[in-house]
Coordinates of C-alpha atoms in Angstrom, one line a residue:
M153 CA 8.2 22.4 17.5
D154 CA 10.2 23.1 14.4
P155 CA 8.5 23.1 11.0
V156 CA 8.5 20.2 8.6
I157 CA 11.0 20.7 5.8
V158 CA 9.9 19.5 2.4
A159 CA 12.6 19.3 -0.3
G160 CA 11.1 19.4 -3.9
A161 CA 8.2 21.4 -5.2
G162 CA 6.8 19.0 -7.8
P163 CA 3.3 17.5 -7.5
V164 CA 4.2 15.3 -4.5
G165 CA 6.1 18.0 -2.6
L166 CA 3.3 20.5 -3.2
A167 CA 0.6 18.1 -2.1
L168 CA 2.5 17.1 1.0
A169 CA 3.1 20.7 2.0
L170 CA -0.6 21.5 1.4
A171 CA -1.8 18.5 3.4
L172 CA 0.4 19.5 6.3
A173 CA -0.6 23.1 6.1
R174 CA -4.3 22.2 6.1
R175 CA -3.6 20.5 9.4
D176 CA -1.9 23.6 10.8
V177 CA 1.6 22.3 10.6
P178 CA 4.2 24.9 9.6
V179 CA 6.2 23.9 6.5
I180 CA 9.4 25.1 4.7
L181 CA 9.2 24.1 1.1
L182 CA 12.6 24.1 -0.7
D183 CA 12.7 24.2 -4.5
E184 CA 15.7 24.0 -6.7
A185 CA 14.0 26.0 -9.5
E186 CA 14.7 29.7 -9.5
A187 CA 11.0 30.5 -9.8
M188 CA 8.1 28.2 -9.0
G189 CA 5.3 27.7 -11.5
D190 CA 5.0 28.2 -15.2
A191 CA 8.2 30.2 -15.7
H192 CA 9.3 27.9 -18.4
G193 CA 5.9 27.3 -19.9
P194 CA 3.9 24.1 -20.1
R195 CA 6.0 21.0 -19.9
W196 CA 4.3 18.8 -22.5
P197 CA 4.0 16.0 -22.8
R198 CA 4.1 15.4 -19.0
T199 CA 0.6 14.4 -17.8
A200 CA -0.8 12.5 -14.9
V201 CA -3.6 9.9 -14.7
L202 CA -5.3 10.1 -11.3
S203 CA -7.7 7.5 -9.8
P204 CA -11.0 8.8 -8.5
A205 CA -9.8 8.6 -4.9
T206 CA -6.6 10.5 -5.6
A207 CA -8.5 13.1 -7.7
A208 CA -10.7 13.7 -4.6
L209 CA -7.6 14.1 -2.5
V210 CA -6.3 16.8 -4.8
E211 CA -9.6 18.6 -4.8
R212 CA -9.7 18.4 -1.0
L213 CA -6.3 20.0 -0.8
G214 CA -7.6 23.0 -2.6
Y215 CA -7.2 22.5 -6.4
A216 CA -11.0 23.1 -6.9
A217 CA -10.6 23.5 -10.7
L218 CA -9.2 20.0 -11.2
R219 CA -12.3 18.7 -12.9
R220 CA -12.6 21.7 -15.2
E221 CA -8.9 21.5 -16.2
S222 CA -8.7 17.7 -16.8
T223 CA -10.7 15.0 -18.6
A224 CA -12.6 12.2 -16.8
W225 CA -12.6 9.4 -19.4
A226 CA -15.9 8.2 -20.7
A227 CA -14.6 4.8 -21.4
W228 CA -11.5 2.7 -22.1
R229 CA -11.0 0.5 -25.1
T230 CA -8.4 -2.2 -25.7
L231 CA -8.0 -3.4 -29.4
R232 CA -5.9 -5.9 -31.1
R233 CA -5.5 -5.5 -34.8
R234 CA -9.0 -4.5 -36.0
T235 CA -10.9 -6.1 -33.1
E236 CA -12.1 -4.5 -29.9
V237 CA -11.1 -7.1 -27.2
L238 CA -12.3 -5.2 -24.1
R239 CA -14.2 -2.1 -23.3
V240 CA -14.7 -0.5 -19.9
D241 CA -17.5 2.2 -19.6
F242 CA -17.4 4.6 -16.7
A243 CA -20.3 6.3 -15.0
P244 CA -21.8 9.3 -16.9
D245 CA -21.0 11.7 -14.1
G246 CA -17.3 10.5 -14.1
T247 CA -17.2 9.5 -10.4
D248 CA -15.5 6.2 -11.1
A249 CA -13.4 7.4 -14.1
P250 CA -9.7 8.1 -14.1
V251 CA -8.8 11.8 -14.4
H252 CA -6.2 12.9 -16.9
V253 CA -4.5 16.2 -16.3
A254 CA -1.4 18.0 -17.6
Q255 CA 1.3 18.0 -15.0
H256 CA 2.0 21.7 -15.2
R257 CA -1.7 22.4 -14.6
L258 CA -1.7 20.1 -11.6
E259 CA 1.3 21.8 -10.1
R260 CA -0.1 25.2 -10.8
G261 CA -3.4 24.3 -9.1
L262 CA -1.6 22.9 -6.0
R263 CA 0.8 25.9 -5.9
D264 CA -2.0 28.4 -6.1
A265 CA -3.8 26.7 -3.2
L266 CA -0.5 26.6 -1.3
L267 CA 0.0 30.3 -1.6
T268 CA -3.1 30.9 0.5
C269 CA -1.6 29.0 3.4
G270 CA 0.1 31.3 5.8
S271 CA 1.9 28.5 7.5
V272 CA 4.1 27.6 4.5
R273 CA 7.3 29.4 3.4
I274 CA 8.4 28.6 -0.1
V275 CA 12.1 29.0 -0.8
A276 CA 13.0 28.9 -4.5
G277 CA 16.4 28.6 -6.1
C278 CA 18.1 26.5 -3.4
R279 CA 19.5 23.0 -3.3
V280 CA 20.0 20.7 -0.3
D281 CA 23.7 19.8 0.2
A282 CA 23.9 18.6 3.8
V283 CA 21.7 17.0 6.4
E284 CA 22.3 16.5 10.1
Q285 CA 19.9 15.1 12.7
D286 CA 19.9 14.6 16.4
A287 CA 17.4 13.5 19.1
R288 CA 15.5 16.8 18.9
G289 CA 15.3 17.6 15.2
I290 CA 17.0 17.7 11.8
S291 CA 19.1 20.4 10.2
V292 CA 19.3 21.0 6.5
H293 CA 21.9 23.1 4.7
T294 CA 21.1 24.7 1.3
R295 CA 23.2 26.5 -1.3
G296 CA 22.0 28.8 -4.0
S297 CA 19.7 31.7 -3.2
H298 CA 19.8 30.8 0.5
E299 CA 23.1 29.5 1.6
T300 CA 22.2 28.7 5.2
W301 CA 21.0 26.0 7.7
W302 CA 17.4 25.3 8.3
R303 CA 16.1 23.6 11.4
G304 CA 13.1 21.3 11.2
G305 CA 11.3 18.6 13.2
F306 CA 11.2 16.3 10.1
L307 CA 12.6 16.3 6.6
V308 CA 10.8 14.8 3.6
G309 CA 12.7 14.3 0.3
C310 CA 10.3 14.8 -2.6
D311 CA 13.2 15.8 -4.9
G312 CA 12.8 13.3 -7.7
S313 CA 14.6 10.3 -9.0
R314 CA 18.1 11.8 -8.5
S315 CA 17.2 12.8 -4.9
T316 CA 19.9 14.5 -3.0
V317 CA 18.1 13.9 0.2
R318 CA 18.1 10.2 -0.5
K319 CA 21.8 10.2 -1.1
L320 CA 22.5 12.3 2.0
L321 CA 20.5 9.8 4.1
G322 CA 22.6 7.0 2.7
V323 CA 19.7 5.1 1.2
R324 CA 20.3 2.8 -1.8
F325 CA 18.0 2.9 -4.8
P326 CA 18.2 -0.5 -6.5
G327 CA 16.1 -1.6 -9.5
R328 CA 16.1 -2.0 -13.2
T329 CA 17.1 0.5 -15.9
A330 CA 15.1 1.0 -19.2
V331 CA 12.6 -1.9 -18.8
D332 CA 10.3 -0.1 -21.2
R333 CA 10.6 2.8 -23.7
H334 CA 8.1 5.1 -25.3
A335 CA 7.8 7.9 -27.8
V336 CA 5.1 10.4 -26.7
A337 CA 3.3 13.1 -28.5
V338 CA 0.6 15.6 -27.5
L339 CA -1.7 16.4 -30.4
R340 CA -4.6 18.7 -30.9
T341 CA -6.9 16.7 -33.2
E342 CA -10.2 14.9 -33.5
L343 CA -10.4 11.2 -32.9
P344 CA -13.5 9.0 -33.6
E345 CA -14.6 8.8 -29.9
P346 CA -13.9 11.9 -27.9
G347 CA -13.3 11.3 -24.3
V348 CA -12.6 7.6 -24.8
A349 CA -9.0 6.3 -24.0
L350 CA -7.6 3.6 -26.2
L351 CA -4.9 1.0 -26.1
H352 CA -4.3 -0.6 -29.5
R353 CA -2.0 -3.6 -30.0
D354 CA -0.7 -4.5 -33.5
P355 CA -2.7 -1.9 -35.3
P356 CA -3.1 -2.4 -39.1
G357 CA -0.1 -1.3 -41.1
A358 CA 2.1 -0.9 -38.0
P359 CA 5.3 -2.8 -37.3
A360 CA 4.9 -6.2 -35.6
G361 CA 4.7 -5.8 -31.8
Q362 CA 3.5 -2.2 -31.9
E363 CA 1.4 -0.9 -29.0
I364 CA -0.2 2.6 -29.0
T365 CA -2.2 4.3 -26.3
A366 CA -4.3 7.4 -26.7
R367 CA -5.5 9.4 -23.7
P368 CA -7.8 12.4 -24.0
L369 CA -7.0 15.7 -22.4
P370 CA -9.1 19.0 -22.3
D371 CA -9.2 21.4 -25.2
G372 CA -9.2 18.8 -27.9
L373 CA -5.7 17.5 -26.9
W374 CA -4.6 13.9 -26.9
R375 CA -1.6 12.2 -25.5
L376 CA -0.3 9.4 -27.7
D377 CA 2.3 6.8 -26.6
W378 CA 4.1 4.4 -28.8
L379 CA 6.0 1.4 -27.4
L380 CA 9.5 1.3 -28.7
P381 CA 12.2 -1.4 -28.6
V382 CA 14.4 -0.5 -25.5
Q383 CA 17.7 -0.6 -27.4
S384 CA 16.7 1.2 -30.6
R385 CA 18.0 4.6 -31.5
Q386 CA 16.4 7.8 -30.5
L387 CA 13.4 8.5 -32.6
T388 CA 13.9 11.4 -35.0
S389 CA 11.3 14.1 -35.6
D390 CA 10.6 12.7 -39.1
A391 CA 10.1 9.2 -37.7
L392 CA 7.7 10.6 -35.0
V393 CA 5.7 12.4 -37.7
E394 CA 5.5 9.2 -39.7
R395 CA 4.1 7.4 -36.6
V396 CA 1.6 10.1 -36.0
R397 CA 0.3 10.0 -39.6
A398 CA 0.2 6.2 -39.7
T399 CA -1.7 6.1 -36.4
L400 CA -4.3 8.7 -37.5
T401 CA -4.8 6.8 -40.8
A402 CA -5.4 3.6 -38.9
W403 CA -7.9 5.1 -36.6
C404 CA -9.6 7.7 -38.8
G405 CA -9.1 6.3 -42.3
Q406 CA -7.0 9.2 -43.3
V407 CA -4.6 11.8 -41.9
V408 CA -7.0 14.2 -40.2
P409 CA -5.8 17.7 -39.4
Y410 CA -3.6 17.8 -36.3
E411 CA -1.3 20.1 -34.4
L412 CA 1.8 18.7 -32.7
I413 CA 2.0 20.4 -29.3
G414 CA 4.9 18.5 -27.7
S415 CA 6.8 15.3 -27.9
A416 CA 9.4 13.2 -26.0
D417 CA 11.3 9.9 -26.2
Y418 CA 11.9 8.4 -22.8
P419 CA 12.9 5.1 -21.1
V420 CA 11.0 3.7 -18.1
H421 CA 12.9 2.6 -15.0
Q422 CA 11.8 0.5 -12.1
R423 CA 13.4 1.3 -8.7
L424 CA 12.5 1.0 -5.1
A425 CA 14.5 2.7 -2.3
R426 CA 15.8 0.3 0.4
R427 CA 14.5 2.5 3.2
W428 CA 11.9 5.3 3.2
R429 CA 12.7 6.5 6.7
V430 CA 16.0 7.3 8.4
G431 CA 15.4 8.8 11.8
R432 CA 13.6 12.1 11.1
G433 CA 14.2 11.9 7.4
F434 CA 11.6 10.5 4.9
L435 CA 11.4 9.8 1.2
A436 CA 8.3 10.2 -1.1
G437 CA 7.5 10.1 -4.7
D438 CA 10.2 9.5 -7.3
A439 CA 12.8 9.9 -4.6
A440 CA 11.4 6.6 -3.1
H441 CA 10.3 4.7 -6.2
L442 CA 10.2 4.7 -9.9
V443 CA 7.3 3.1 -11.7
G444 CA 5.8 3.6 -15.1
A445 CA 5.9 0.4 -17.1
L446 CA 2.6 -1.0 -18.4
G447 CA 0.8 2.3 -17.7
A448 CA 1.7 2.7 -14.0
Q449 CA 1.5 6.3 -12.9
G450 CA 4.3 7.7 -10.8
V451 CA 2.5 10.8 -9.8
E452 CA -0.5 8.8 -8.6
E453 CA 1.8 6.7 -6.4
G454 CA 3.6 9.8 -5.1
L455 CA 0.3 11.5 -4.1
R456 CA -0.6 8.4 -2.2
D457 CA 2.7 8.7 -0.4
A458 CA 1.9 12.3 0.5
E459 CA -1.5 11.4 1.8
N460 CA -0.2 8.6 3.9
L461 CA 2.7 10.5 5.4
S462 CA 1.0 13.8 5.9
W463 CA -1.5 12.8 8.6
K464 CA 1.2 10.9 10.5
L465 CA 3.6 13.8 10.5
S466 CA 0.7 16.1 11.5
L467 CA -0.2 13.8 14.4
A468 CA 3.5 13.7 15.4
W469 CA 3.8 17.5 15.2
H470 CA 0.6 18.2 17.3
E471 CA 0.5 15.3 19.7
G472 CA 3.8 13.5 19.4
A473 CA 4.2 10.1 17.8
S474 CA 5.3 6.6 18.5
G475 CA 7.8 4.6 16.5
L476 CA 4.9 2.4 15.4
L477 CA 3.2 5.4 13.7
L478 CA 6.2 6.8 11.9
N479 CA 7.6 3.4 10.9
S480 CA 4.1 2.5 9.5
Y481 CA 4.7 4.9 6.5
E482 CA 7.5 2.7 5.1
A483 CA 5.7 -0.5 6.0
E484 CA 2.6 0.5 4.2
R485 CA 3.7 2.5 1.3
R486 CA 6.9 0.7 0.4
G487 CA 5.0 -2.5 0.7
A488 CA 2.3 -1.2 -1.6
V489 CA 4.7 0.1 -4.3
G490 CA 6.8 -3.1 -4.0
A491 CA 3.7 -5.2 -4.6
R492 CA 2.9 -3.1 -7.7
L493 CA 6.4 -3.5 -9.1
R494 CA 6.3 -7.3 -8.5
A495 CA 3.0 -7.5 -10.3
T496 CA 4.4 -5.5 -13.2
D497 CA 7.5 -7.7 -13.3
Q498 CA 5.3 -10.7 -13.8
A499 CA 3.8 -9.2 -16.9
L500 CA 6.5 -6.9 -18.2
P501 CA 8.3 -8.0 -21.3
L502 CA 12.0 -7.7 -20.6
L503 CA 14.8 -7.8 -23.1
R504 CA 16.1 -11.3 -23.6
S505 CA 19.1 -12.7 -25.3
S506 CA 17.0 -14.4 -27.9
G507 CA 13.7 -13.7 -29.6
T508 CA 12.3 -10.5 -31.0
W509 CA 10.5 -7.9 -28.9
Q510 CA 7.2 -9.2 -30.2
S511 CA 8.0 -12.8 -29.3
V512 CA 9.2 -11.9 -25.9
R513 CA 6.1 -9.9 -25.2
H514 CA 3.9 -12.7 -26.6
T515 CA 5.7 -15.3 -24.4
L516 CA 5.4 -13.4 -21.2
L517 CA 1.8 -12.4 -21.8
S518 CA 0.8 -15.9 -22.9
G519 CA -2.9 -16.8 -23.0
S520 CA -5.8 -15.7 -25.0
A521 CA -6.2 -12.2 -26.5
R522 CA -8.9 -11.5 -23.9
E523 CA -6.5 -12.4 -21.0
Q524 CA -3.8 -10.2 -22.4
A525 CA -6.2 -7.4 -22.9
E526 CA -7.5 -7.7 -19.3
L527 CA -3.9 -7.7 -17.9
L528 CA -2.9 -4.6 -19.8
T529 CA -6.2 -2.8 -19.1
D530 CA -5.9 -3.5 -15.4
S531 CA -2.4 -2.1 -15.4
H532 CA -3.4 1.1 -17.2
L533 CA -6.5 1.7 -15.1
G534 CA -5.0 0.6 -11.8
R535 CA -7.3 -2.3 -11.3
G536 CA -6.8 -5.9 -10.2
A537 CA -3.2 -6.6 -9.1
A538 CA -2.4 -3.0 -10.1
A539 CA -5.0 -1.5 -7.8
S540 CA -4.1 0.3 -4.5
P541 CA -3.4 -2.7 -2.3
V542 CA -4.9 -3.4 1.1
Y543 CA -2.4 -2.6 3.9
S544 CA -3.1 -6.1 5.2
R545 CA 0.1 -6.1 7.3
S546 CA -0.2 -2.6 8.5
P547 CA 0.8 -2.2 12.2
L548 CA -2.1 0.3 12.5
S549 CA -5.0 -2.0 11.6
L550 CA -6.6 -4.9 13.4
P551 CA -6.3 -8.1 11.4
A552 CA -9.4 -9.3 9.6
P553 CA -11.1 -12.1 11.7
R554 CA -11.5 -15.5 10.3
G555 CA -15.1 -16.0 9.4
G556 CA -16.1 -12.5 10.5
G557 CA -19.2 -12.5 12.8
G558 CA -18.6 -9.1 14.4
R559 CA -16.8 -10.5 17.4
A560 CA -14.4 -8.4 19.5
G561 CA -11.9 -6.7 17.3
G562 CA -13.6 -8.3 14.3
S563 CA -15.5 -7.0 11.4
P564 CA -19.2 -7.3 10.6
L565 CA -18.5 -7.0 6.9
T566 CA -19.5 -10.0 4.9
A567 CA -17.0 -12.3 3.1
G568 CA -16.0 -10.6 -0.2
S569 CA -16.6 -7.1 1.1
P570 CA -14.6 -4.5 -0.7
T571 CA -13.2 -3.1 2.6
P572 CA -11.1 -5.4 4.7
P573 CA -9.0 -3.8 7.4
G574 CA -6.3 -1.7 5.7
G575 CA -8.4 -1.3 2.6
V576 CA -9.8 1.9 1.0
V577 CA -13.3 2.6 2.2
A578 CA -16.2 3.1 -0.2
D579 CA -17.2 6.6 -1.0
V580 CA -20.7 6.6 0.4
Q581 CA -23.1 9.5 1.1
V582 CA -22.7 10.6 4.7
T583 CA -24.5 13.0 7.1
A584 CA -22.6 15.0 9.7
L585 CA -24.0 15.8 13.1
D586 CA -24.8 19.3 12.0
G587 CA -27.0 17.9 9.2
A588 CA -24.5 18.6 6.4
V589 CA -24.8 16.0 3.7
G590 CA -21.9 15.0 1.4
R591 CA -19.6 12.2 0.3
L592 CA -17.3 10.4 2.7
R593 CA -14.2 11.3 0.7
E594 CA -15.0 15.0 1.3
R595 CA -14.7 14.5 5.1
L596 CA -11.4 12.7 5.1
G597 CA -8.0 14.2 6.0
R598 CA -9.0 16.0 9.2
G599 CA -8.7 13.1 11.7
L600 CA -10.2 9.7 12.3
V601 CA -13.7 9.1 11.1
V602 CA -16.3 7.0 13.0
L603 CA -19.0 6.0 10.5
L604 CA -22.3 4.6 11.8
V605 CA -24.4 2.6 9.4
A606 CA -28.0 3.6 10.3
P607 CA -30.7 2.8 7.6
G608 CA -33.5 5.3 7.5
T609 CA -31.7 8.3 9.0
G610 CA -31.9 10.0 5.6
V611 CA -35.6 10.7 5.9
W612 CA -35.2 12.4 9.3
E613 CA -33.6 15.6 10.3
S614 CA -30.4 15.1 12.3
R615 CA -31.9 16.6 15.5
H616 CA -34.4 13.7 15.6
W617 CA -31.9 10.9 15.5
L618 CA -29.0 12.5 17.4
T619 CA -30.8 11.6 20.7
A620 CA -32.1 8.2 19.5
G621 CA -30.8 4.7 19.6
L622 CA -27.1 4.2 20.2
M623 CA -26.2 7.7 19.0
P624 CA -25.8 9.4 22.4
R625 CA -23.5 6.6 23.7
L626 CA -21.6 6.5 20.4
A627 CA -21.1 10.3 20.5
S628 CA -19.7 10.0 24.0
A629 CA -17.4 7.2 23.0
V630 CA -16.1 9.2 20.0
A631 CA -15.5 12.3 22.2
A632 CA -13.4 10.1 24.6
L633 CA -11.1 8.7 21.9
P634 CA -7.3 9.4 22.4
T635 CA -7.1 11.4 19.2
S636 CA -9.6 13.6 17.4
A637 CA -12.3 11.9 15.4
E638 CA -15.5 12.9 13.6
L639 CA -18.8 11.0 13.9
L640 CA -20.7 10.5 10.6
V641 CA -23.8 8.6 9.7
T642 CA -24.6 6.7 6.4
E643 CA -27.8 4.9 5.4
N644 CA -25.9 2.0 3.9
Y645 CA -22.4 0.7 3.3
P646 CA -21.4 -2.2 1.0
G647 CA -21.3 -5.4 3.0
A648 CA -22.2 -3.9 6.3
T649 CA -25.3 -4.6 8.4
A650 CA -27.4 -2.0 10.3
H651 CA -25.7 -0.5 13.4
S652 CA -22.2 -1.3 12.1
V653 CA -19.5 1.1 13.2
L654 CA -16.5 1.7 11.0
L655 CA -13.3 3.4 12.2
I656 CA -11.5 5.1 9.3
R657 CA -8.1 6.7 9.1
P658 CA -7.6 10.2 7.7
D659 CA -6.3 8.7 4.4
G660 CA -9.5 6.6 3.9
R661 CA -8.2 3.3 5.1
L662 CA -10.4 1.1 7.4
V663 CA -8.9 0.4 10.8
T664 CA -11.7 -1.9 12.0
A665 CA -15.4 -2.4 12.2
M666 CA -17.8 -3.6 14.8
I667 CA -21.5 -4.1 15.5
G668 CA -23.0 -1.5 17.8
C669 CA -21.3 0.8 20.2
R670 CA -18.3 -0.7 22.0
P671 CA -16.5 2.1 23.7
A672 CA -13.5 0.1 25.0
E673 CA -12.9 -1.7 21.6
L674 CA -13.3 1.6 19.7
Y675 CA -10.8 3.3 22.1
S676 CA -8.3 0.5 21.6
A677 CA -8.7 0.6 17.8
A678 CA -8.3 4.4 17.7
D679 CA -5.2 4.1 19.9
L680 CA -3.8 1.5 17.5
A681 CA -4.5 3.8 14.5
R682 CA -2.4 6.5 16.1
G683 CA 0.4 4.0 16.8
G684 CA -0.2 3.9 20.5
P685 CA 0.8 6.6 23.1
P686 CA 3.3 9.1 21.8
V687 CA 6.9 9.0 23.0
S688 CA 9.3 11.7 24.0
D689 CA 10.2 14.3 21.3
E690 CA 13.7 13.2 21.7
D691 CA 12.9 9.7 20.3
P692 CA 10.4 10.2 17.5
G693 CA 10.0 6.6 16.5
G694 CA 12.8 4.4 17.7
E695 CA 15.0 4.8 14.7
D696 CA 18.7 4.8 15.4
V697 CA 20.1 8.3 14.7
P698 CA 23.9 8.7 14.9
A699 CA 25.0 10.6 18.0
G700 CA 26.2 14.1 17.5
G701 CA 24.2 14.6 14.3
D702 CA 26.6 12.5 12.2
S703 CA 23.9 11.3 9.9
P704 CA 24.7 9.4 6.7
G705 CA 26.0 11.5 3.9
R706 CA 27.1 14.4 6.2
P707 CA 29.7 16.6 4.5
D708 CA 31.9 19.1 6.2
R709 CA 30.1 22.0 7.6
P710 CA 30.8 25.3 9.4
E711 CA 30.8 25.5 13.2
R712 CA 27.5 25.3 15.0
G713 CA 26.1 28.5 16.2
G714 CA 25.5 29.7 12.7
Q715 CA 22.1 30.2 11.0
G716 CA 19.2 28.0 11.6
H717 CA 20.2 26.1 14.8
G718 CA 18.2 25.8 17.9
G719 CA 16.3 23.2 20.1
G720 CA 13.2 21.2 19.5
R721 CA 10.1 22.3 21.3
T722 CA 12.3 23.8 23.9
G723 CA 15.2 26.2 23.5
G724 CA 15.8 28.5 20.6
A725 CA 13.3 26.8 18.2
A726 CA 10.4 27.3 20.5
S727 CA 10.1 31.0 19.6
R728 CA 11.4 30.8 16.1
R729 CA 9.3 32.2 13.3
V730 CA 8.4 29.6 10.7
G731 CA 10.8 29.7 7.8
D732 CA 13.3 32.1 9.3
P733 CA 16.7 30.3 8.8
A734 CA 18.4 32.4 11.4
G735 CA 15.7 32.0 14.0
R736 CA 15.2 35.7 14.2

């Protein structure tokens, strides 16, 4: 089958290409930049705050130096005027802490890992300008360093907020413009609590309605964000320096020595693409959504897109896929980002015809100072309504039973368990059948995971319990599943009783759970997780694709028979080398 074409080599495109390559899927990565990497130097002040689960994904993909090149926060403080309203302390080992990394370092780490993957061809200096698709595949034309046609099984647009792929697929991108605005500076300085992130509302001596955040980075660096009125003029360099000096004075009692590394003044937009899939074309990252108000992290959401889509495209490439599987990407991820945007809209101070910025913000965030602090803290840390939502309506998960009880198709997890079907599983310690011990997150991404809760197994060598209890029957049931799965064992799992069996997707989402070994139910749930039996290559998901390749946004093009055209798994593409536009 033809390779997957990924347009855009930012963090999301790199992560998606890596995730596919780790699953032995050939990839063509198209990048508009003439040279990938740090050709233009560090792009301060662009940074990314990653949740622990997303940081684990990045490490799994091959960026092993992430922890060394980022900062896991020790705590988060929310202040109002001179009072600390809320403080969140993280574990000393940083396992539950957000990870703050410079975006150019994140991209470099992913790119270096990608260069070790022989199944990826990186094509720099080219821009997508035409897309065609038919029943067997999708063709992409580029101009620039490679003016040619590329043939792929699927196309994923990770080409940013002004996505050409999105426009060529004919997808609308509605939303709101400039709902928030910030001035940002990266400083090298010393603040009172190293490693502690801070949100300060109405600091002493600042203009009314001021809000400042400080997020630590490695090497003594800090990213500072000041909330600005949306319709005010561009902040001058002198005005920025005044804000820096006033902030340092408020926090340190004086203007401590500092070095300004980089700065920016930018608006925050909120947009959500109407569709994330059109036939064999998909959208991810900023091409599909824009978030960022109240501390939302666009890179974090984009990496979740890549994690969700990569295992589904891999399954489609290796085994074929049903419409249910491919359509579930939009159902899950668009639904999740839409929920985040709706939660933000409920709290976001918008410009009104009357009232000052401060009064509007106070009106919308009414309630006690503690309630306001909790709302803002949750948004910045991705907790509460801002947390990664449960895919409760996912077509790939069995619905949670009413009252539980471990009945057929049900879950033995107790009420209030952190893991309902479609939710992110807890990162417990697990043991593989070969005796290897590690964390559950380290084993994700390869296929389905079947996790047995077996208290006491930790004190025995694996050879002793492999042939005991329900293990032999469960191992046979796992081997007979319709798609690949790994059997793991844990001594305990939050909310689960002994002999519970959890079926987990490659992206760490729970499919279902049951008590004991139930081969037929396990098989049915695994079949559901893959979207049911795959369909013909000529119909990868039931999406209507215009006949003759007349996809939305198709410009005039040269006659067929030029570079890059061939069949799907049969015909010219079957013997084509990955990344060879001419199929030679």
